[in-house]
Coordinates of C-alpha atoms in Angstrom, one line a residue:
X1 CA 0.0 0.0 0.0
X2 CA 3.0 2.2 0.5
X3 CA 3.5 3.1 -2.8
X4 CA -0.5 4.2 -3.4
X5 CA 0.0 7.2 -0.6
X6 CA 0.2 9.9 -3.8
X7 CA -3.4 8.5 -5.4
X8 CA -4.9 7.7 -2.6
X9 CA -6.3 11.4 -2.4
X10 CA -10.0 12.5 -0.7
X11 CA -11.9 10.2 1.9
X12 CA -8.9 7.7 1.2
X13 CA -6.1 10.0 2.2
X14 CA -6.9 8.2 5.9
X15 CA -5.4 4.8 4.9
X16 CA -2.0 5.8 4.2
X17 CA -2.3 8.2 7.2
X18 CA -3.0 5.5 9.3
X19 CA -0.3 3.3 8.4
X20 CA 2.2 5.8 8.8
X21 CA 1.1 6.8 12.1
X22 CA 0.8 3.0 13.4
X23 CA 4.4 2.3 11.8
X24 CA 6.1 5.3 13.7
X25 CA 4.2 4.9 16.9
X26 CA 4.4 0.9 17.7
X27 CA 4.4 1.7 21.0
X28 CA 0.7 3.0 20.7
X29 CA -1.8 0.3 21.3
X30 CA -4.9 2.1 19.3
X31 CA -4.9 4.3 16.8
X32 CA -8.6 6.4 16.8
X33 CA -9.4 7.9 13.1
X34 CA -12.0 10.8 13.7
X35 CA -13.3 12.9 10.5
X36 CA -12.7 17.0 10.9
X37 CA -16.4 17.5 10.4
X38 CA -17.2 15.4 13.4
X39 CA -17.5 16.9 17.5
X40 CA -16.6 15.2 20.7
X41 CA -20.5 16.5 22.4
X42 CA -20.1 14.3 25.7
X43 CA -17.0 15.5 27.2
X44 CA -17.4 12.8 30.6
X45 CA -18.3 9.5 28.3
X46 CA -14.9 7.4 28.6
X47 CA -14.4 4.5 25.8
X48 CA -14.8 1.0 27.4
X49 CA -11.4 -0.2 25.8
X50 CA -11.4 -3.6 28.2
X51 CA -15.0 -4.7 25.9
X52 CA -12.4 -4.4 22.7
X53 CA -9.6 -7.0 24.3
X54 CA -10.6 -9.7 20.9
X55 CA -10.7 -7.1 18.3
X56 CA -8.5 -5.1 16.3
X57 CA -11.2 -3.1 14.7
X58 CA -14.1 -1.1 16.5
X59 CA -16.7 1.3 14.6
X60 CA -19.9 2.2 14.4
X61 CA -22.5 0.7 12.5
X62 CA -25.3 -2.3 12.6
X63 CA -24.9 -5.9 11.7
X64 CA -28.2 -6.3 10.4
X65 CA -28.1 -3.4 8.0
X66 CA -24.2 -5.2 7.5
X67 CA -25.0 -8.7 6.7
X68 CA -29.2 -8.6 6.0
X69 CA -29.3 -5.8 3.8
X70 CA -25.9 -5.3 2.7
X71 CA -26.2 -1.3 3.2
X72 CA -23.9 1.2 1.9
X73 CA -24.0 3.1 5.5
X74 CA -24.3 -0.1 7.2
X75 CA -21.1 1.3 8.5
X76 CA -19.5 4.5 9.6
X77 CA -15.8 5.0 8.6
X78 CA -15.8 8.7 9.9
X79 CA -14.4 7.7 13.8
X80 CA -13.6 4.4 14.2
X81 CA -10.6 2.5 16.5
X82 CA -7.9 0.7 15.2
X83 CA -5.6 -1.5 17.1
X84 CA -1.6 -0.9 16.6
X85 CA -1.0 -4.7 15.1
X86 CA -0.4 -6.6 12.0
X87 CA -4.0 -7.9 11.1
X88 CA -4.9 -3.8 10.9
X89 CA -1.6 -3.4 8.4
X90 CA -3.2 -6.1 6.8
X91 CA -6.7 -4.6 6.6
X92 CA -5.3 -1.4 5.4
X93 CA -3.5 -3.4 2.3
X94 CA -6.3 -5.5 1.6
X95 CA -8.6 -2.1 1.9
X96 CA -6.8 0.2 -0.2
X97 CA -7.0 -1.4 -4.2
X98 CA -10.1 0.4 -5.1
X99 CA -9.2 3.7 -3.8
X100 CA -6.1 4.9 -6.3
X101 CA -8.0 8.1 -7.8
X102 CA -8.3 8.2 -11.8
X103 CA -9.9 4.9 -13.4
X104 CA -8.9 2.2 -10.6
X105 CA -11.6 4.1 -8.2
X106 CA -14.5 5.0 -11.0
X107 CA -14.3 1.2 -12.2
X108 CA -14.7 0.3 -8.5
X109 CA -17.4 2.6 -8.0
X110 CA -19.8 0.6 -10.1
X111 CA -18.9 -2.1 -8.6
X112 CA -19.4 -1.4 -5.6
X113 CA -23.0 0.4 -6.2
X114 CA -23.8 -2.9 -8.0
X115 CA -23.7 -4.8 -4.7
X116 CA -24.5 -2.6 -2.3
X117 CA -28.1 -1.2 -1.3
X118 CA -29.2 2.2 -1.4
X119 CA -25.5 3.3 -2.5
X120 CA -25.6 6.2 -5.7
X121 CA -23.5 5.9 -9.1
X122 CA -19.9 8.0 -7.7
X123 CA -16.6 6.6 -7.8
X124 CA -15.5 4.8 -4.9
X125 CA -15.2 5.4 -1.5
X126 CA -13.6 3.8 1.7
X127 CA -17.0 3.4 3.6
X128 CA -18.5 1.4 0.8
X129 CA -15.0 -0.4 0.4
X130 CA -14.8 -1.0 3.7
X131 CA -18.1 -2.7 3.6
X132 CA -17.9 -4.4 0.4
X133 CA -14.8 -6.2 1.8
X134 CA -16.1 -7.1 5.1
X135 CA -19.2 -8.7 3.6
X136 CA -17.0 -10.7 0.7
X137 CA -14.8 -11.9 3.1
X138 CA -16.7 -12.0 5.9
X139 CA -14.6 -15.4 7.4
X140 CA -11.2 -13.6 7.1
X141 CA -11.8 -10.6 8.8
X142 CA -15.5 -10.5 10.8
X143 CA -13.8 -12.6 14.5
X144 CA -11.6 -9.4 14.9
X145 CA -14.3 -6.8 14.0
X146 CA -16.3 -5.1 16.8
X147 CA -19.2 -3.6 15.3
X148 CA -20.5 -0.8 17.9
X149 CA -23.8 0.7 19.0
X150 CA -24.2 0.7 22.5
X151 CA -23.2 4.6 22.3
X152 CA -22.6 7.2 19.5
X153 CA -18.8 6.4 18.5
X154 CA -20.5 8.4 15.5
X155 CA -24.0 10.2 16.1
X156 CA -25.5 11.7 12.8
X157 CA -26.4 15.3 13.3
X158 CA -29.2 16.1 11.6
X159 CA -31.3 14.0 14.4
X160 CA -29.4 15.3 17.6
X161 CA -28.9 18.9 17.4
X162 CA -32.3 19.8 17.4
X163 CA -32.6 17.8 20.6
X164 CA -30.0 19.1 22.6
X165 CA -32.1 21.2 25.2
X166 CA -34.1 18.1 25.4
X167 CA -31.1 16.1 26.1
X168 CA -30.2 18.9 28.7
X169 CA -33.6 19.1 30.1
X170 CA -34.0 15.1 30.5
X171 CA -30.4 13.4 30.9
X172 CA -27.0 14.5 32.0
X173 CA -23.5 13.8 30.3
X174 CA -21.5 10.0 30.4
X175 CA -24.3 8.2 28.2
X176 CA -22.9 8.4 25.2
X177 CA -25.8 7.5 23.4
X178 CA -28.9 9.2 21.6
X179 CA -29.4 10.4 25.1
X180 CA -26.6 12.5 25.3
X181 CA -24.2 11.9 22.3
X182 CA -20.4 11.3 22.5
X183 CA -19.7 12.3 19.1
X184 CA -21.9 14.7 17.1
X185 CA -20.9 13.9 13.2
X186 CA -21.7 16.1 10.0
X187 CA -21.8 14.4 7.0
X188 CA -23.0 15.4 4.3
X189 CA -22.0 18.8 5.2
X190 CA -19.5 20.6 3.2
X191 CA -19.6 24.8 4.3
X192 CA -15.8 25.1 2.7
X193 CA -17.1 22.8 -0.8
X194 CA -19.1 23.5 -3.9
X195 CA -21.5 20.8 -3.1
X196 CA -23.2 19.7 -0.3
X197 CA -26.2 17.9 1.0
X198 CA -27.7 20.2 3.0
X199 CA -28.2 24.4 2.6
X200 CA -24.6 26.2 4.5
X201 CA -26.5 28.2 6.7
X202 CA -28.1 25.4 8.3
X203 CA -24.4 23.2 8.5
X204 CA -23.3 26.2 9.7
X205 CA -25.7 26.9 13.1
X206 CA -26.0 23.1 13.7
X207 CA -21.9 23.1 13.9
X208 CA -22.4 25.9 16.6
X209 CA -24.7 24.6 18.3
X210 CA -22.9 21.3 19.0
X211 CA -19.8 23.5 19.7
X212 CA -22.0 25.1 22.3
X213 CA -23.5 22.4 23.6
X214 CA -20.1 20.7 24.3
X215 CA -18.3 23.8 25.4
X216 CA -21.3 24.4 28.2
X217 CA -20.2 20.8 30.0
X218 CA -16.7 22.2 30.2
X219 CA -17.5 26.0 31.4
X220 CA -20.2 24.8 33.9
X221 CA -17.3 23.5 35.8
X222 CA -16.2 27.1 36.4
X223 CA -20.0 28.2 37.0
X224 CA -20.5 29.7 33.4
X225 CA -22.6 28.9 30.2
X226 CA -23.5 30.6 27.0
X227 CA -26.5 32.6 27.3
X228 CA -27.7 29.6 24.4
X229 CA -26.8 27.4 22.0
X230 CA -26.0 29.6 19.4
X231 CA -24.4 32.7 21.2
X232 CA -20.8 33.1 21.6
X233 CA -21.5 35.1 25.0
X234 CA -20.9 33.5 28.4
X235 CA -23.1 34.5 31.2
X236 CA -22.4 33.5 34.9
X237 CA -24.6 30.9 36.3
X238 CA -23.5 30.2 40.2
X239 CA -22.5 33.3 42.8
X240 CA -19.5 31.3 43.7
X241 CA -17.6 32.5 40.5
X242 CA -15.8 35.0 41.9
X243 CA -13.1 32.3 42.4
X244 CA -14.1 29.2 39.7
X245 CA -11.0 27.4 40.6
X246 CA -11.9 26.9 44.2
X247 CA -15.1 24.8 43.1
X248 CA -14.5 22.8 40.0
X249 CA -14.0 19.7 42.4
X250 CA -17.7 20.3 44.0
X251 CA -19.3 20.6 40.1
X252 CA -16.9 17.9 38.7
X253 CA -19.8 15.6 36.9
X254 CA -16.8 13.1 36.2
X255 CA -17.2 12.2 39.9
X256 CA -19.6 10.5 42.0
X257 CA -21.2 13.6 44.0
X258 CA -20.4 11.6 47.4
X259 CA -16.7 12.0 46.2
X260 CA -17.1 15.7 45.4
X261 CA -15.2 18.4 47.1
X262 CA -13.1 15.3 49.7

């Protein structure tokens, strides 16, 4: 795959990223690939790394929509985990063929919209590739593949945003799920692109929102908050705030509240 880095351009440009980085880090176990349009938006949720001990490969998607329908977004390539190890070197190789840009990925394209569901006639991508390879040779790699949804290791915008006073309202932050989601992703939002699936504007304000919405979890530790989701300006919110410092332990929601200020 080495020798592909140059045409490997667009969504693929992670593979041969990802190879370097495992290559000149061995002495990191995981390796987490998150897209730049996508927002951390619960800032206590910790991964539960010990669940992933057997797998080399964790990411977000659903078996059923996998194996039963054989879905193009079956699977989300946009944050995923990849374990620092030879079978994920392997992966990579065995994922990267349909990616060179030029002919190599328009011919690949087609086939991969001939097999799976739902997917539109464009040249090929790594989330379709990905899934394409994972259903043809299911045997080879499927015992070292974690496929998660237990929490939002990528939560699709356009259904959580307008649901964040809800969320705040209801539930609190460490669920990680639709309840309160630990990643907030944009696709099919492109503000700096000529083309995108939904208008700028609203790409735009939903991006701020989440911003806000995640950026509140961390200032409410010092007593403040923005005066709402889609204003820059802080306002405080407890009388203590004279001197924040002095309380962050008290207001720490990483902490059981028995443990709080001991």
């Amino acid at each position: 795959m080495a020798h592909l880095d140059k045409e490997l351009a667009g969504y693929w440009a992670k593979l041969p990223l990802i190879r370097r980085l495992m290559l000149s880090h061995p002495e990191v176990e995981w390796i987490w690939w998150m897209d730049s349009d996508a927002l951390f938006t619960d800032m206590v949720f910790e991964i539960p790394l010990s669940k992933y001990n057997d797998y080399n490969l964790v990411i977000h998607g659903y078996p059923d929509l996998l194996f039963d329908q054989k879905s193009w977004i079956a699977l989300n390539t946009g944050s995923f985990l990849f374990r620092n190890c030879q079978w994920s070197l392997d992966l990579l190789d065995a994922w990267a063929p349909m990616g060179p840009k030029g002919p190599v990925r328009e011919e690949a394209g087609k086939v991969l919209t001939a097999n799976l569901k739902g997917r539109p006639a464009f040249e090929a991508d790594d989330q379709s590739a990905l899934i394409y390879l994972l259903i043809s040779q299911k045997d080879k790699w499927m015992n070292k593949v974690f496929i998660e949804n237990s929490y939002y290791l990528h939560g699709y915008w356009a259904g959580l945003v307008d649901r964040y006073e809800e969320m705040i309202e209801k539930y609190h932050p460490g669920l990680g799920d639709e309840r309160w989601p630990f990643v907030t992703h944009f696709v099919g939002c492109k503000p700096c692109g000529s083309y995108g699936d939904y208008p700028v504007e609203r790409c735009l304000s939903s991006m701020e929102r989440a911003f806000n919405f995640a950026d509140n979890q961390v200032l409410n530790l010092y007593g403040f908050r923005h005066r709402g989701l889609l204003s820059p300006k802080i306002k405080r919110v407890r009388n203590e705030t004279v001197t924040p410092l002095e309380f962050v332990d008290q207001f720490d929601i990483r902490r059981p509240v028995d443990q709080r200020g001991s």
